[in-house]
Structure formats: C-alpha cells, structure tokens
Coordinates of C-alpha atoms in Angstrom, one line a residue:
M241 CA 103.8 106.3 107.3
G242 CA 100.3 106.6 108.6
E243 CA 96.9 105.1 108.0
G244 CA 96.0 104.4 104.4
A245 CA 99.5 104.6 102.8
A246 CA 102.6 102.4 102.7
L247 CA 105.9 102.6 100.9
S248 CA 108.4 100.0 99.8
R249 CA 111.8 100.1 98.0
L250 CA 113.4 97.8 95.4
I251 CA 117.1 98.4 94.8
R252 CA 118.5 97.5 91.4
P253 CA 116.0 94.9 90.3
S254 CA 117.3 92.8 87.5
G255 CA 114.5 93.3 85.0
P256 CA 111.2 95.1 84.4
V257 CA 109.1 95.5 87.5
T258 CA 105.3 94.8 87.4
V259 CA 103.4 96.5 90.1
G260 CA 100.0 95.2 91.3
A261 CA 97.9 97.8 93.1
G262 CA 95.6 95.4 95.0
A263 CA 92.9 97.3 96.8
A264 CA 94.7 100.7 96.7
M265 CA 96.2 102.9 94.0
A266 CA 100.0 102.6 93.6
V267 CA 102.4 105.3 92.6
A268 CA 105.5 103.5 91.2
V269 CA 108.6 105.8 90.9
R270 CA 111.7 104.7 89.0
I271 CA 115.0 106.3 90.1
N272 CA 117.7 106.1 87.4
L273 CA 120.9 105.9 89.5
I274 CA 123.3 106.1 86.6
A275 CA 121.7 109.1 85.0
R276 CA 121.9 110.9 88.3
E277 CA 125.5 110.1 88.7
R278 CA 126.5 111.2 85.2
S279 CA 124.4 114.3 84.7
M280 CA 123.8 117.5 86.7
D281 CA 120.9 118.4 84.4
R282 CA 117.3 117.8 85.4
P283 CA 115.4 115.3 83.2
D284 CA 113.7 116.7 80.1
P285 CA 109.9 116.6 80.8
A286 CA 109.3 115.8 77.1
R287 CA 110.9 112.3 77.6
L288 CA 107.6 110.4 78.1
K289 CA 106.2 106.9 77.7
A290 CA 108.6 103.9 78.1
C291 CA 111.7 106.1 78.2
V292 CA 115.0 104.5 79.3
A293 CA 116.7 107.3 81.1
P294 CA 115.0 109.9 83.4
D295 CA 113.4 109.3 86.7
Y296 CA 109.7 108.8 86.1
Y297 CA 106.6 107.6 87.7
T298 CA 103.4 105.7 86.7
I299 CA 100.1 105.0 88.3
A300 CA 98.4 101.6 88.8
P301 CA 94.7 101.8 89.7
A302 CA 93.1 99.7 92.4
G303 CA 92.9 96.1 91.1
G304 CA 95.2 96.9 88.1
E305 CA 98.9 96.9 87.5
A306 CA 101.7 98.8 85.8
T307 CA 105.1 97.8 84.4
L308 CA 108.3 99.9 84.7
A309 CA 111.0 99.3 82.1
A310 CA 114.4 97.9 83.3
H311 CA 117.6 99.9 83.2
A312 CA 121.2 99.2 84.0
A313 CA 120.8 100.8 87.4
Q314 CA 117.5 101.7 88.9
E315 CA 115.6 101.9 92.2
I316 CA 111.9 101.5 92.5
L317 CA 109.9 103.3 95.2
L318 CA 106.4 102.0 95.4
L319 CA 103.8 104.0 97.3
T320 CA 100.3 102.6 97.8
V321 CA 97.6 105.0 98.7
G322 CA 94.1 103.9 99.8
V323 CA 90.9 105.7 99.0
E324 CA 90.6 106.9 102.6
T325 CA 93.7 108.9 102.1
F326 CA 92.2 110.9 99.3
L327 CA 89.1 111.5 101.3
R328 CA 91.2 112.7 104.3
F329 CA 92.7 115.3 102.1
G330 CA 89.3 116.5 100.7
V331 CA 89.5 114.7 97.3
T332 CA 85.9 113.4 96.6
D333 CA 86.1 112.7 92.9
E334 CA 83.8 109.8 91.8
G335 CA 85.7 106.8 90.7
C336 CA 89.5 106.9 90.6
P337 CA 90.8 110.5 91.1
L338 CA 93.9 109.6 89.1
A339 CA 92.1 107.9 86.3
A340 CA 93.6 110.2 83.7
L341 CA 97.2 109.1 84.7
R342 CA 96.5 105.3 84.3
G343 CA 99.1 103.6 82.2
R344 CA 101.0 106.8 81.5
V345 CA 104.7 107.2 82.2
L346 CA 105.4 110.7 83.4
V347 CA 108.5 112.7 84.2
D348 CA 108.0 115.1 87.1
P349 CA 110.9 115.9 89.5
L350 CA 108.5 117.3 92.1
I351 CA 106.5 114.1 92.4
T352 CA 109.7 112.0 92.4
G353 CA 111.2 114.2 95.1
L354 CA 108.1 114.0 97.3
V355 CA 108.1 110.2 97.2
E356 CA 111.8 110.2 97.9
Q357 CA 111.2 112.4 101.0
L358 CA 108.6 109.9 102.2
A359 CA 111.2 107.1 101.7
D360 CA 114.0 109.0 103.5
P361 CA 114.7 107.1 106.8
T362 CA 115.6 110.3 108.6
S363 CA 111.9 111.4 108.4
A364 CA 110.5 108.0 109.3
D365 CA 109.6 108.9 112.9
D366 CA 108.2 112.4 112.1
A367 CA 104.5 111.7 111.6
G368 CA 103.6 115.3 111.1
L369 CA 106.2 115.8 108.4
N370 CA 105.2 112.6 106.6
E371 CA 101.5 113.6 106.7
S372 CA 102.4 117.0 105.2
I373 CA 104.5 115.5 102.4
L374 CA 101.8 112.9 101.6
R375 CA 99.2 115.6 101.4
T376 CA 101.3 117.6 99.0
L377 CA 101.9 114.6 96.9
V378 CA 98.3 113.5 96.7
L379 CA 97.0 116.9 95.8
T380 CA 99.8 117.4 93.2
L381 CA 98.8 114.1 91.6
V382 CA 95.2 115.0 91.6
R383 CA 95.9 118.4 90.0
T384 CA 98.1 116.7 87.4
A385 CA 95.3 114.2 86.6
R386 CA 92.7 116.9 86.3
T387 CA 94.9 118.9 83.9
R388 CA 95.5 115.8 81.8
S389 CA 91.7 115.2 81.6
L390 CA 91.1 118.7 80.4
E391 CA 93.9 118.3 77.7
A392 CA 92.3 115.0 76.5
A393 CA 88.9 116.6 76.3
R394 CA 90.3 119.1 73.8
G395 CA 90.6 116.3 71.3
G396 CA 92.8 113.3 71.4
L397 CA 93.1 109.9 69.6
T398 CA 90.8 107.0 70.2
A399 CA 92.0 103.7 71.7
R400 CA 91.6 102.1 68.3
Q401 CA 93.7 104.8 66.6
L402 CA 96.4 104.5 69.3
G403 CA 96.5 100.8 69.0
A404 CA 96.9 101.0 65.2
L405 CA 99.6 103.6 65.5
R406 CA 101.6 101.5 68.1
D407 CA 101.4 98.4 65.8
H408 CA 102.5 100.5 62.8
V409 CA 105.4 102.1 64.7
E410 CA 106.6 98.8 66.1
A411 CA 106.7 97.3 62.6
G412 CA 108.5 100.2 61.1
L413 CA 111.2 101.2 63.7
H414 CA 113.9 100.1 61.3
R415 CA 113.0 102.9 58.8
P416 CA 112.0 106.6 58.7
L417 CA 108.5 107.2 60.0
R418 CA 106.9 110.5 58.7
T419 CA 104.1 112.4 60.3
A420 CA 102.1 112.2 57.1
E421 CA 102.3 108.4 57.1
L422 CA 101.2 108.1 60.7
A423 CA 98.4 110.6 60.1
K424 CA 97.1 108.3 57.3
V425 CA 97.1 105.3 59.7
A426 CA 95.0 107.4 62.1
G427 CA 92.7 108.6 59.3
L428 CA 93.4 112.3 60.0
S429 CA 95.1 115.2 58.3
P430 CA 98.7 115.7 59.4
F431 CA 97.8 118.9 61.2
H432 CA 94.9 117.4 63.2
F433 CA 96.9 114.2 63.8
A434 CA 99.9 116.1 65.3
R435 CA 97.6 118.0 67.7
A436 CA 95.6 115.0 68.7
F437 CA 98.7 112.8 69.2
K438 CA 100.2 115.4 71.6
A439 CA 97.0 115.7 73.5
S440 CA 96.9 111.9 74.0
M441 CA 100.5 111.1 74.5
G442 CA 101.9 114.3 76.0
A443 CA 104.7 114.6 73.4
P444 CA 105.0 115.1 69.6
P445 CA 105.0 112.0 67.4
G446 CA 108.7 112.4 66.6
E447 CA 109.7 112.5 70.2
W448 CA 107.6 109.5 71.1
I449 CA 109.0 107.5 68.2
R450 CA 112.6 108.5 69.1
L451 CA 112.1 107.2 72.7
R452 CA 110.5 104.0 71.5
R453 CA 113.5 103.3 69.2
L454 CA 115.9 103.8 72.1
T455 CA 113.8 101.6 74.4
V456 CA 113.8 98.8 71.9
A457 CA 117.5 99.3 71.4
Q458 CA 118.0 98.8 75.2
T459 CA 116.2 95.5 75.0
L460 CA 118.2 94.3 72.0
L461 CA 121.5 95.2 73.7
E462 CA 120.5 93.3 76.8
K463 CA 118.7 90.3 75.3
T464 CA 120.6 89.6 72.1
Q465 CA 124.1 89.2 70.8
Q466 CA 123.6 91.5 67.8
S467 CA 126.4 93.9 67.1
I468 CA 125.9 97.6 67.9
T469 CA 125.8 98.3 64.2
D470 CA 123.0 95.8 63.7
V471 CA 121.1 97.2 66.7
A472 CA 121.4 100.7 65.4
A473 CA 120.0 99.6 62.0
A474 CA 117.2 97.6 63.6
V475 CA 115.9 100.8 65.3
G476 CA 116.3 103.1 62.4
Y477 CA 119.7 104.7 62.8
E478 CA 121.7 105.0 59.6
S479 CA 125.0 105.0 61.4
P480 CA 126.4 103.5 64.7
S481 CA 127.8 106.9 65.7
R482 CA 124.5 108.7 65.5
F483 CA 122.9 105.9 67.4
A484 CA 125.6 106.0 70.1
R485 CA 125.1 109.8 70.5
A486 CA 121.4 109.4 70.8
F487 CA 121.6 106.5 73.2
R488 CA 124.1 108.3 75.4
A489 CA 122.1 111.5 75.4
T490 CA 119.1 109.6 76.7
T491 CA 120.6 107.0 79.0
G492 CA 123.9 108.6 80.1
L493 CA 125.7 105.5 78.9
S494 CA 127.2 104.4 75.6
P495 CA 125.6 101.3 74.0
S496 CA 128.7 99.2 74.7
R497 CA 128.8 100.3 78.4
F498 CA 125.1 99.7 78.8
R499 CA 125.6 96.1 77.4
R500 CA 128.5 95.4 79.8
A501 CA 126.4 96.6 82.7
Q502 CA 123.8 93.9 81.9
A503 CA 126.3 91.1 81.7

C-alpha cells in the first residue's frame, strides 16, 4: 500500500475483536455482512457507540487499543497509519491528530468506503490510486476529528459524569430511564444535560440507551440460554414483540435467527 500504511482483513471473527495500534494509529472498520445483504438502505448515522448493526469504524491511538463488538456476520478491515503518513499529507497537528475520535464508534459510509477501496485486490497494484485514496481518507478523518473537537468545546460532559451515567444506565437497563433521572445523576438540569450529552456522545440520551439495550440483548442471546421473553425484559422491553421489532430494525435479524447464527 505504500510507506507508512498497511491494511489487513479478518473475515467473520467468532467474537469481539481487540485491535492494538502499536507504534501507529489504527482505523478499524467493521463491515456488517448480514445488514448489507438484507437492507438496501444506508446505515443511520445516529446509530453510534457500541451499536450492533451498521458498518462502523473506531480509532486506536499509537500505543492504545480499541474493541469492536461481535456480530453474527462481520468483517474487520484494519488500517494502520504511521505519523509519517500524516506529515506527508500536510497534517502537522501536535500530538495525535485524531485524538478527538479515540474510543468513539462512528458510522460514516464515506470512511468505510475509502477503507474498502484500499482493501480491494483489483487496486492493489495501482500505487497512484492507493495514494490518492489514502490521502482522501486521512484528510477526511482529520477533518472529522477537528469538527468533533469544536463540538466538544461547546460544552460536553466530564469523564466523571460519563462514568457515572454509564454505571447508572447499565444498572437500569431493565426499566425505563428518563432524561430527568439521568440529568440528576450528572448534576445538571434536563435541558443542559441533553445538550451536553449530545455534544459528548454524538447522539441524544434516548438513542444511546436504545442501542445499549440492543447491544446487551445481543450478548444475552449469544452467551445465555435465557428465553427471548426473558432477554426482552432484561433490557427493558415490555413485550417480546416490541423487542423483536427493535432488534430486527437495528440488526437486520430476528432475535431467534440471530441466536441460531451464533450456535
């Protein structure tokens, strides 16, 4: 692919994939094969964090790591990019130019598509094309990171507040979680909390909680023998039918078919 960048592919790994960045930054892209087969629609950009369905990517900084959640059918494209690559394309930010994207799970069809183009074997011998794609990808990531930094500067949640909220949500997934309740945990008014949460997480509280419920449901379906009714109740759905509709809308699969795919 050229000096300062390398790409590898994992096809249908059996569980979550932890990516270590080593001495370079890593862009880990998860391709959801089932969702692509079953839907002609593009993923909803609002489906953020540890979502179980759309294609998404995450950044691991040099010396750090990132984990991509498992799915019934997935493919991982791992692109490592050295500091010299950023310098070659005129990116001279101090520290990590993608620092604002660390630990975030982001849905972006453009970035996914660019990494897929780099992974396409038909372009493997075209150094000029690969260099052009890599340049576009790097500059797009940097622009995204700078935009996220500006959004965070407008007022987000502290690490302490986010940690308390995550703990509170994890303990309460089996029941309704209202914005006013979460705002109290963060020590903010509901209005300021909703604005700060979206600035920090990229999605409203309700959307983030919905995706967390479905992510936990995925784990329960895969790792336990609980009935689908019990799984639905454990993640806050009052009826199996509502749970099944929400699960299918996000993953492209019914809960029962998802479970069979893991067997």
